[in-house]
XYZ file of C-alpha atoms in Angstrom:
680
model
C 43.040 -41.233 67.345
C 43.508 -37.726 66.247
C 44.822 -38.918 62.927
C 41.819 -41.141 62.555
C 39.591 -38.274 63.427
C 41.373 -36.156 60.873
C 40.877 -38.906 58.339
C 37.202 -38.929 59.232
C 36.684 -35.220 58.400
C 35.787 -35.678 54.721
C 32.098 -36.564 55.344
C 31.055 -32.898 55.790
C 32.522 -32.201 52.325
C 30.391 -34.999 50.966
C 27.327 -33.432 52.569
C 28.226 -30.119 50.984
C 28.519 -31.776 47.596
C 25.105 -33.360 47.954
C 23.681 -29.999 48.964
C 25.035 -28.455 45.755
C 23.468 -31.253 43.770
C 20.117 -30.573 45.420
C 20.446 -26.880 44.660
C 21.283 -27.656 41.040
C 18.360 -30.039 40.804
C 16.030 -27.424 42.233
C 17.266 -24.886 39.747
C 16.816 -27.350 36.897
C 13.368 -28.391 38.044
C 12.185 -24.850 38.611
C 9.014 -24.200 36.611
C 8.401 -20.896 34.825
C 5.048 -20.100 33.280
C 4.964 -19.810 29.504
C 4.497 -16.369 27.933
C 1.416 -16.337 25.662
C 1.182 -14.611 22.285
C -2.004 -13.873 20.354
C -2.594 -15.194 16.830
C -5.402 -14.981 14.281
C -6.321 -17.356 11.464
C -6.346 -16.349 7.833
C -7.016 -18.308 4.638
C -4.115 -17.893 2.205
C -4.069 -19.829 -1.063
C -7.013 -21.941 0.130
C -5.137 -22.983 3.283
C -5.620 -21.824 6.832
C -2.634 -19.981 8.285
C -2.089 -18.701 11.791
C -0.526 -15.260 11.820
C 0.829 -13.573 14.948
C -0.397 -10.181 16.036
C 2.334 -7.598 16.469
C 4.036 -7.484 19.858
C 2.263 -4.224 20.510
C -1.175 -5.672 19.760
C -0.479 -8.922 21.608
C 0.442 -7.010 24.741
C -2.774 -4.991 24.505
C -4.834 -8.130 24.043
C -3.133 -9.851 26.974
C -3.692 -6.811 29.173
C -7.376 -6.731 28.258
C -7.602 -10.494 28.802
C -6.236 -10.130 32.329
C -8.387 -7.138 33.178
C -11.555 -7.455 35.217
C -13.818 -5.647 32.806
C -16.936 -7.409 31.670
C -16.517 -9.650 28.671
C -18.945 -7.656 26.502
C -16.826 -4.505 26.848
C -13.531 -6.117 25.957
C -13.153 -5.049 22.341
C -9.562 -4.225 21.485
C -8.538 -2.285 18.337
C -5.672 -3.990 16.510
C -3.496 -3.590 13.440
C -3.528 0.186 13.471
C -7.237 0.348 14.328
C -8.289 -1.396 11.116
C -9.601 -4.427 13.040
C -11.467 -4.983 16.288
C -10.833 -8.084 18.396
C -13.791 -9.297 20.453
C -12.114 -11.155 23.273
C -15.163 -12.965 24.560
C -15.960 -14.520 21.180
C -12.298 -14.741 20.170
C -13.108 -13.148 16.811
C -11.364 -10.517 14.692
C -13.596 -8.126 12.712
C -12.566 -5.740 9.920
C -13.620 -2.154 10.597
C -13.492 -0.320 7.279
C -14.306 -3.025 4.730
C -16.159 -6.307 4.412
C -14.042 -9.316 5.282
C -14.730 -12.748 6.675
C -14.466 -12.871 10.453
C -11.386 -14.739 11.628
C -10.691 -16.761 14.759
C -8.337 -15.446 17.446
C -6.326 -17.565 19.908
C -4.198 -16.941 22.950
C -1.376 -19.291 22.014
C 1.224 -21.040 24.169
C 1.771 -24.484 22.569
C 2.389 -25.260 18.881
C 2.912 -28.235 16.599
C 4.388 -28.369 13.111
C 1.951 -28.754 10.212
C 1.956 -31.850 8.033
C 2.350 -30.154 4.636
C 4.809 -27.388 5.449
C 7.019 -26.108 8.210
C 4.482 -23.659 9.611
C 3.604 -24.091 13.264
C -0.042 -24.369 14.262
C -1.245 -23.354 17.728
C -3.223 -25.804 19.830
C -6.679 -24.772 21.059
C -6.510 -22.796 24.267
C -8.166 -25.437 26.421
C -5.821 -28.194 25.276
C -2.837 -25.842 25.626
C -3.775 -25.425 29.285
C -3.727 -29.214 29.731
C -0.346 -29.405 28.051
C 1.027 -26.640 30.253
C -0.258 -28.341 33.398
C 1.310 -31.656 32.377
C 4.558 -29.888 31.537
C 4.579 -28.167 34.953
C 4.170 -31.537 36.754
C 6.895 -33.136 34.658
C 9.328 -30.296 35.359
C 8.547 -30.137 39.058
C 8.780 -33.891 39.651
C 11.361 -34.472 36.952
C 9.197 -37.264 35.588
C 8.960 -37.263 31.796
C 7.591 -39.441 28.996
C 4.110 -38.277 29.837
C 1.262 -38.832 27.381
C -1.758 -36.709 26.631
C -4.565 -37.580 24.257
C -6.620 -34.850 22.650
C -10.379 -35.122 22.016
C -9.540 -35.991 18.386
C -7.338 -38.954 19.519
C -4.138 -37.094 18.786
C -1.375 -38.083 21.197
C 1.353 -35.826 22.539
C 4.335 -37.326 24.371
C 6.621 -35.169 26.498
C 9.938 -37.056 26.400
C 11.959 -34.232 27.955
C 12.022 -30.407 27.848
C 13.813 -30.489 24.495
C 11.918 -33.321 22.832
C 8.133 -33.311 22.627
C 6.262 -34.967 19.757
C 2.756 -35.073 18.366
C 1.245 -38.186 16.775
C -1.805 -37.885 14.565
C -3.722 -41.116 13.899
C -4.105 -42.093 10.266
C -7.535 -43.602 10.906
C -10.307 -43.148 13.418
C -10.187 -46.832 14.413
C -7.633 -49.601 14.297
C -8.812 -53.245 14.221
C -5.288 -54.464 14.811
C -5.101 -52.921 18.253
C -2.385 -50.399 17.545
C -2.385 -47.363 19.779
C -2.650 -43.866 18.244
C 0.953 -43.178 19.268
C 2.071 -45.983 16.971
C 0.257 -44.534 13.976
C 0.966 -41.545 11.814
C 4.063 -39.480 11.422
C 5.498 -37.703 14.479
C 5.488 -33.920 14.476
C 7.528 -31.511 16.517
C 5.864 -29.803 19.489
C 7.089 -26.458 20.778
C 6.267 -24.557 23.937
C 6.194 -20.743 23.701
C 6.285 -18.492 20.647
C 9.979 -17.761 21.175
C 10.791 -21.379 20.230
C 9.122 -21.367 16.813
C 10.338 -19.690 13.632
C 7.852 -16.910 13.033
C 8.285 -13.267 12.134
C 6.538 -11.072 14.701
C 6.344 -7.360 13.814
C 6.833 -4.762 16.503
C 3.705 -2.805 15.611
C 2.690 0.425 13.910
C 3.143 3.964 15.257
C 0.026 5.118 17.063
C 0.134 8.616 15.584
C -1.480 8.988 12.153
C -0.249 12.017 10.211
C -2.171 11.640 6.961
C -4.982 9.559 5.464
C -4.927 8.233 1.884
C -7.871 6.567 0.142
C -6.880 4.134 -2.634
C -9.308 3.353 -5.482
C -8.740 0.271 -7.656
C -9.049 -0.140 -11.413
C -10.959 -2.671 -13.489
C -11.902 -6.078 -12.154
C -11.806 -7.610 -8.670
C -8.081 -8.481 -8.869
C -5.485 -5.741 -8.610
C -2.155 -7.448 -9.238
C -0.612 -10.296 -11.171
C -1.297 -12.665 -8.262
C -5.024 -11.913 -8.537
C -5.232 -10.350 -5.093
C -7.956 -7.989 -3.959
C -7.572 -4.254 -3.381
C -7.502 -4.935 0.378
C -4.496 -7.237 0.101
C -2.660 -4.922 -2.295
C -3.187 -1.891 -0.066
C -1.919 -3.955 2.868
C 1.326 -4.436 0.941
C 1.393 -0.752 0.059
C 1.021 0.166 3.734
C 3.746 -2.270 4.780
C 6.135 -0.787 2.221
C 5.348 2.705 3.522
C 6.290 1.690 7.070
C 9.639 0.331 5.883
C 10.283 3.486 3.821
C 9.541 5.665 6.856
C 12.103 3.762 8.905
C 14.680 3.975 6.122
C 14.251 7.588 4.960
C 12.540 9.482 7.806
C 14.500 8.039 10.714
C 15.502 11.435 12.154
C 11.929 12.684 12.136
C 10.802 9.449 13.796
C 13.455 9.680 16.488
C 12.414 13.268 17.195
C 8.760 12.119 17.286
C 7.830 14.574 14.540
C 6.004 11.960 12.512
C 3.993 8.810 13.040
C 2.735 7.091 9.906
C 0.428 7.436 6.907
C -2.750 5.351 6.845
C -3.916 3.846 3.544
C -7.512 2.603 3.217
C -8.910 0.743 0.170
C -12.042 1.854 -1.676
C -13.934 -0.937 -3.454
C -16.459 -0.084 -6.170
C -16.338 -3.291 -8.247
C -18.418 -5.402 -5.872
C -21.320 -2.916 -5.563
C -21.353 -2.445 -9.349
C -21.576 -6.162 -10.088
C -24.159 -6.729 -7.371
C -26.724 -4.660 -9.305
C -27.807 -7.708 -11.331
C -25.861 -6.762 -14.448
C -23.844 -9.984 -14.257
C -27.020 -12.036 -14.593
C -28.038 -10.018 -17.651
C -24.601 -10.509 -19.195
C -24.650 -14.232 -18.474
C -27.827 -14.666 -20.527
C -26.221 -13.195 -23.636
C -22.695 -14.585 -23.248
C -21.692 -17.307 -25.712
C -20.807 -20.694 -24.191
C -17.463 -21.045 -26.011
C -14.131 -20.040 -24.426
C -16.040 -19.727 -21.173
C -13.147 -18.643 -18.939
C -12.012 -15.894 -21.275
C -15.530 -14.549 -21.679
C -16.070 -14.611 -17.917
C -12.792 -12.737 -17.417
C -13.848 -10.095 -19.955
C -17.278 -9.694 -18.345
C -15.702 -9.300 -14.909
C -12.855 -6.951 -15.836
C -12.645 -5.344 -19.292
C -16.341 -4.463 -19.357
C -15.817 -2.166 -16.356
C -14.432 0.385 -18.836
C -17.651 0.217 -20.849
C -19.738 0.381 -17.690
C -18.018 3.646 -16.771
C -18.865 5.088 -20.191
C -22.515 4.168 -19.718
C -24.661 6.900 -18.202
C -26.507 4.423 -15.983
C -23.537 2.566 -14.574
C -21.253 5.601 -14.525
C -23.656 7.117 -12.023
C -23.529 3.932 -9.962
C -19.727 3.939 -9.980
C -19.203 7.606 -9.053
C -21.904 7.383 -6.366
C -20.227 4.291 -4.911
C -16.723 5.782 -4.906
C -17.770 9.128 -3.432
C -20.116 7.695 -0.797
C -17.566 5.057 0.202
C -14.800 7.639 0.632
C -17.139 9.863 2.633
C -18.216 6.916 4.794
C -14.636 5.852 5.426
C -13.618 9.417 6.261
C -16.386 9.922 8.800
C -15.804 6.490 10.336
C -12.082 7.223 10.552
C -12.796 10.500 12.369
C -15.072 8.671 14.770
C -12.364 6.164 15.638
C -9.572 8.763 15.636
C -11.076 11.888 17.236
C -7.630 13.482 17.714
C -6.704 13.258 14.033
C -5.521 16.620 12.705
C -3.858 15.567 9.444
C -4.858 15.951 5.836
C -6.437 13.580 3.344
C -5.157 12.532 -0.069
C -6.535 10.157 -2.680
C -4.861 7.683 -5.043
C -6.247 5.766 -7.972
C -4.922 2.918 -10.091
C -5.817 2.570 -13.770
C -9.539 3.263 -14.282
C -9.788 4.251 -10.624
C -7.614 7.280 -11.314
C -9.960 8.388 -14.086
C -12.959 8.055 -11.770
C -11.223 10.217 -9.185
C -10.163 12.776 -11.801
C -13.743 13.146 -13.019
C -14.961 13.484 -9.427
C -12.349 16.123 -8.647
C -13.051 18.179 -11.766
C -16.701 18.336 -10.722
C -16.192 19.377 -7.102
C -17.638 22.771 -6.189
C -15.111 25.225 -4.864
C -17.535 27.863 -3.558
C -18.332 27.772 0.146
C -22.060 28.077 -0.423
C -22.198 25.086 -2.771
C -20.013 22.998 -0.487
C -22.092 23.805 2.570
C -25.272 22.941 0.767
C -23.915 19.640 -0.471
C -22.400 18.785 2.910
C -25.813 19.175 4.487
C -27.171 16.750 1.930
C -24.363 14.205 2.386
C -23.502 14.447 6.058
C -26.934 14.370 7.657
C -27.575 13.106 11.159
C -29.970 10.487 9.802
C -27.321 9.021 7.486
C -24.763 8.940 10.280
C -27.328 7.151 12.407
C -27.869 4.593 9.627
C -24.118 3.892 9.700
C -24.481 2.767 13.296
C -22.557 5.719 14.735
C -23.619 6.460 18.341
C -25.187 9.783 19.307
C -22.111 11.296 20.958
C -19.660 10.672 18.107
C -22.443 11.610 15.670
C -22.692 15.090 17.135
C -18.897 15.445 17.205
C -18.645 14.565 13.521
C -21.379 17.004 12.499
C -19.789 19.752 14.572
C -16.347 19.022 13.106
C -17.581 19.142 9.490
C -19.573 22.342 9.971
C -16.788 24.119 11.846
C -14.201 23.142 9.239
C -16.458 24.364 6.445
C -16.911 27.681 8.219
C -13.202 28.195 8.766
C -12.522 27.683 5.051
C -15.315 29.901 3.804
C -13.257 33.024 3.144
C -10.428 31.165 1.444
C -12.829 29.334 -0.835
C -14.597 32.526 -1.828
C -11.285 34.035 -2.893
C -10.177 31.053 -4.977
C -8.917 32.471 -8.334
C -10.346 31.481 -11.678
C -8.142 30.533 -14.642
C -6.719 33.589 -16.400
C -8.839 34.918 -19.216
C -11.850 32.881 -18.202
C -15.037 34.907 -18.103
C -17.205 31.966 -17.158
C -18.812 31.673 -13.770
C -16.981 29.880 -10.979
C -19.023 26.733 -11.490
C -18.003 26.774 -15.201
C -14.281 26.672 -14.363
C -13.672 23.026 -15.335
C -15.205 23.516 -18.763
C -13.339 26.735 -19.522
C -10.017 25.450 -18.282
C -10.022 22.185 -20.202
C -9.935 23.202 -23.842
C -12.400 20.765 -25.398
C -13.648 20.266 -28.894
C -17.219 21.443 -29.560
C -19.727 19.133 -27.952
C -23.496 18.930 -28.233
C -25.133 20.822 -25.448
C -22.034 22.771 -24.480
C -22.995 26.129 -25.933
C -24.439 29.180 -24.228
C -27.037 27.094 -22.430
C -24.250 25.842 -20.201
C -23.765 29.305 -18.738
C -25.749 31.386 -16.308
C -26.589 28.687 -13.799
C -27.358 25.926 -16.264
C -27.521 22.335 -15.092
C -24.218 20.721 -14.232
C -24.789 17.898 -16.693
C -24.131 20.348 -19.555
C -20.739 21.134 -18.074
C -19.885 17.439 -17.915
C -20.844 16.973 -21.555
C -18.633 19.959 -22.346
C -15.743 18.056 -20.824
C -16.646 14.970 -22.792
C -17.691 13.189 -19.619
C -20.722 10.985 -19.417
C -23.722 12.916 -18.181
C -23.885 12.183 -14.459
C -24.585 13.938 -11.200
C -21.153 13.874 -9.576
C -21.398 13.730 -5.765
C -19.413 16.044 -3.492
C -16.759 14.914 -1.041
C -16.956 16.004 2.598
C -13.275 16.932 2.649
C -10.716 18.627 0.411
C -7.964 16.272 -0.763
C -4.435 17.601 -0.424
C -2.887 15.570 -3.263
C -4.178 13.274 -5.995
C -1.867 10.405 -7.005
C -2.555 8.470 -10.227
C -0.863 5.095 -10.876
C -0.756 3.665 -14.404
C -3.422 6.153 -15.402
C -5.290 6.475 -18.735
C -6.535 9.992 -17.898
C -4.634 11.609 -20.775
C -6.005 9.127 -23.291
C -9.603 9.495 -22.095
C -9.393 13.294 -22.186
C -8.096 13.129 -25.750
C -10.803 10.687 -26.826
C -13.401 12.939 -25.232
C -12.203 15.776 -27.449
C -10.088 17.703 -24.972
C -7.288 19.249 -27.029
C -5.405 21.118 -24.351
C -5.442 21.765 -20.608
C -5.199 25.445 -19.724
C -1.914 26.037 -17.842
C -3.842 28.118 -15.292
C -6.309 25.321 -14.529
C -6.176 23.406 -11.267
C -8.606 20.969 -9.708
C -11.192 22.988 -7.748
C -10.549 21.411 -4.340
C -7.199 19.614 -4.797
C -4.001 21.513 -5.529
C -1.620 18.563 -6.006
C -1.596 16.013 -8.837
C 1.070 13.385 -9.592
C 0.860 11.054 -12.597
C 3.110 8.035 -11.830
C 3.711 5.281 -14.355
C 6.029 2.431 -15.319
C 7.756 2.952 -18.698
C 6.259 -0.297 -20.075
C 2.740 0.181 -18.675
C 0.428 -0.162 -21.716
C -2.459 1.607 -19.977
C -0.542 4.676 -18.770
C -0.510 8.011 -20.608
C 1.158 11.349 -19.932
C -0.553 14.595 -18.872
C 2.102 17.286 -19.316
C 2.083 17.314 -23.160
C -1.587 18.333 -22.982
C -0.556 21.415 -21.009
C 2.526 22.302 -23.094
C 1.811 20.718 -26.504
C 4.459 22.755 -28.340
C 7.352 21.463 -26.239
C 9.066 18.097 -26.260
C 10.413 17.017 -22.877
C 10.798 13.813 -20.917
C 8.884 12.904 -17.735
C 10.664 13.156 -14.412
C 12.617 10.001 -13.594
C 11.745 8.756 -10.123
C 14.934 8.239 -8.110
C 15.630 4.775 -6.783
C 14.729 4.394 -3.121
C 18.314 3.402 -2.317
C 19.547 6.755 -3.528
C 20.990 5.983 -6.950
C 20.007 5.183 -10.480
C 19.746 1.506 -11.379
C 23.069 0.222 -12.690
C 21.785 -0.894 -16.092
C 20.370 2.572 -16.705
C 23.682 4.182 -15.776
C 25.467 1.769 -18.109
C 23.035 2.513 -20.922
C 23.462 6.274 -20.491
C 27.231 5.901 -20.326
C 27.312 3.926 -23.579
C 24.999 6.426 -25.247
C 27.179 9.322 -24.102
C 30.322 7.510 -25.275
C 28.766 6.893 -28.676
C 27.818 10.549 -29.032
C 31.359 11.634 -28.094
C 32.902 9.270 -30.648
C 30.449 10.445 -33.284
C 31.231 14.111 -32.610
C 34.979 13.490 -32.670
C 34.751 11.556 -35.936
C 32.584 14.190 -37.601
C 34.929 16.937 -36.451
C 37.957 15.151 -37.859
C 36.218 14.505 -41.187
C 35.161 18.124 -41.392
C 38.715 19.358 -40.886
C 40.068 16.907 -43.444
C 37.428 17.879 -46.023
C 38.087 21.598 -45.548
C 41.825 21.148 -45.986
C 41.231 19.089 -49.143
C 38.741 21.373 -50.902
C 40.176 24.833 -50.133
C 42.644 26.583 -52.455
C 46.317 26.094 -51.484
C 47.016 29.783 -50.928
C 49.266 30.618 -47.961
C 46.813 33.080 -46.402
C 43.878 30.739 -46.868
C 45.874 27.790 -45.494
C 46.822 29.796 -42.411
C 43.209 30.854 -41.824
C 41.968 27.302 -42.332
C 44.527 25.953 -39.920
C 43.569 28.568 -37.330
C 39.839 27.799 -37.735
C 40.489 24.078 -37.478
C 42.542 24.505 -34.327
C 39.902 26.763 -32.764
C 37.138 24.271 -33.563
C 39.163 21.396 -32.189
C 39.940 23.309 -28.978
C 36.306 24.351 -28.590
C 35.155 20.779 -29.131
C 37.670 19.455 -26.621
C 36.707 22.102 -24.080
C 33.031 21.321 -24.548
C 33.631 17.612 -24.035
C 35.731 18.330 -20.936
C 33.020 20.495 -19.415
C 30.399 17.861 -20.235
C 32.568 15.148 -18.697
C 33.098 17.183 -15.537
C 29.403 17.931 -15.198
C 28.268 14.351 -15.800
C 28.595 13.046 -12.201
C 26.462 15.865 -10.846
C 23.773 16.067 -13.474
C 20.326 14.996 -12.284
C 18.526 11.831 -13.295
C 17.513 11.472 -16.923
C 14.030 12.704 -17.547
C 14.453 15.556 -15.046
C 17.596 17.308 -16.330
C 17.807 20.757 -14.861
C 20.402 22.202 -17.281
C 17.527 22.917 -19.672
C 15.171 25.823 -18.938
C 12.332 24.805 -16.578
C 9.207 23.627 -18.351
C 5.952 25.404 -17.622
C 3.538 22.581 -16.825
C 0.815 24.814 -15.477
C -0.942 24.885 -12.130
C -2.475 21.413 -12.156
C 0.215 20.446 -9.626
C 0.865 23.902 -8.237
C 3.460 24.727 -10.888
C 5.491 21.565 -10.268
C 6.095 18.600 -12.557
C 3.235 16.128 -12.994
C 4.530 13.115 -14.940
C 6.879 10.752 -13.080
C 8.275 7.562 -14.613
C 9.618 4.625 -12.629
C 12.950 3.013 -13.400
C 12.508 -0.403 -14.968
C 14.282 -3.350 -13.415
C 17.261 -4.879 -15.247
C 15.358 -8.010 -16.230
C 12.458 -5.924 -17.557
C 14.731 -4.072 -19.982
C 15.354 -7.251 -21.995
C 11.820 -7.429 -23.383
C 9.315 -4.589 -23.032
C 6.362 -6.637 -24.271
C 6.985 -9.529 -21.921
C 6.764 -7.271 -18.874
C 3.966 -4.982 -20.090
C 1.289 -6.547 -17.878
C 3.637 -6.599 -14.895
C 4.385 -2.939 -15.599
C 0.718 -2.063 -15.124
C 0.401 -4.023 -11.873
C 3.737 -3.231 -10.213
C 2.789 -0.165 -8.165
C 1.535 -1.936 -5.039
C 4.998 -3.174 -4.078
C 7.020 -0.342 -5.605
C 9.258 1.301 -2.993
C 9.959 4.192 -5.372
C 6.236 4.945 -5.782
C 5.589 4.793 -2.051
C 8.601 6.965 -1.268
C 7.410 9.688 -3.655
C 4.000 9.672 -1.956
C 5.545 9.926 1.521
C 7.962 12.635 0.369
C 5.185 14.805 -1.053
C 2.812 14.251 1.868
C 5.378 15.119 4.515
C 6.645 18.037 2.414
C 3.291 19.716 3.106
C 4.187 19.457 6.821
C 7.700 20.845 6.371
C 9.382 17.452 6.918
C 12.006 16.235 4.433
C 13.948 13.047 3.787
C 17.007 12.317 5.893
C 19.113 12.600 2.749
C 17.983 13.891 -0.673
C 17.837 11.181 -3.320
C 19.985 11.672 -6.416
């Protein structure tokens, strides 16, 4: 019996096995709620796309969504504070510029689009139904569940790994086919972690510097016909990547945050004055697209040289930059950084003219600030009373603290004109009507502008002093020359801006240099911008190496011919032969030594265009005594045909890492922060 009993002991093991199976089943059937992520819609290339917020912004939105605050108060800043998300209405609004409002969704379930591989989020209400059905299926382990959306779209949950979406090809079917039997199945995914989408981490909260970017002619700013807003978005994205790559130590030590770039649009206000209607009446009907393109772009240059529309343009640019600055201070009350400005093409000329006409005396600035920054105008902007008072107090206190320094600002050497005549005296211009003695002794400012060759206009004053002015693909030098300006006084600097960088692509047909107008008697190359990866482009190194090799061969050949000719033509006297031999040997040794020294120094010599073995060039005080002209390195493919890439050369700056890195380097240099490693 005992043996039988022993043989009957296995049943408890069987019970244990079944218990394990139950435990495993419970673990498999355990339901976990899906983690939501917030998206917003955006029209790209005439198609709606759903773009994820950064992880940082999504977490803020989710926290606000789960909070118990009233719906009306739940407005969450996103994307570095450039947008506000109204949670109740599920809408995303641009803060600093006009842009179509976009829809926002709290997304958990997605299906693949029919024309590409992009995933599209389901509406929130239907996503909740899907999640509830999924929870029941997991808990009960009962799959192949169907759901039909209000638009007769059918979703079938086959199992946790296979879920499909059927879209009917017609609203009705006379043959009795169900919607699931129609259309092409699409993949359904649960949770953002299961779809292929790039989600950024987010931007640093700290803003160290503010840069306003002014566009050139026309509404499109690059070869893809994108707006200034889209191009500046790219510029900002490149700056964030350059900060991570070249200022990593400063970021880790929390010395820096980021630089904010905001676009300034003047084209739309100009063409909303009714001038387009007037042009349309006189435009010929032939080659319609070309004429429309000219009216919308090229004519902006002529508008700026018209007294009427020049005033409209400078008023728009100045008022927009002032508005953006005050609005930025309202939204960032702890901001302590500086402000710089950048202009592309004609935009750089507009900024240059504005800066040359800024008043550097404290009395003039205070008077103009009262005219620009009035409480009534701030009220018209929709700024509440509290922030309005803070802004007025900030502007007045900053003006007072700078009063003494402004009063002591030096005039150009040898200039006997009054302080307000400094721009005219410093820019050596050809004689102009109305620029004689009547322009002195408190004459109207229009006379000074005519003296500079500028169109007669009342140039508004900015409510801040820019730290640096960056010009991309700029025609400033050409316009100054056409206006009759022969030379820029080396002692001249912009009244309220002490930094000026003229950045251009070597094949840019619109770009002109500035430094030869300051030092016209010298011939020297612009500074070559170093590559952002820390070396010169390979094709440029190869070109320089071949050029250097050719020069060495040429020198060696000429030296040998010279020695041979001397030995052939001189008299065959012993003393003369000995002297000739000695001279030839000395020349050969000197030549060899010179080549050896040059060869040894080659690896360490700086980039072409900025060679430091030559005496430093005096380029005046327009950039505080530092170099002004900086040329980008062309890409290898661009070097094959300069004409083919001329247009691209004028529109390349928005995605140029080298341009952005120079801007960041100079901005953070004013704060005593340098690159992790100097670029060669």
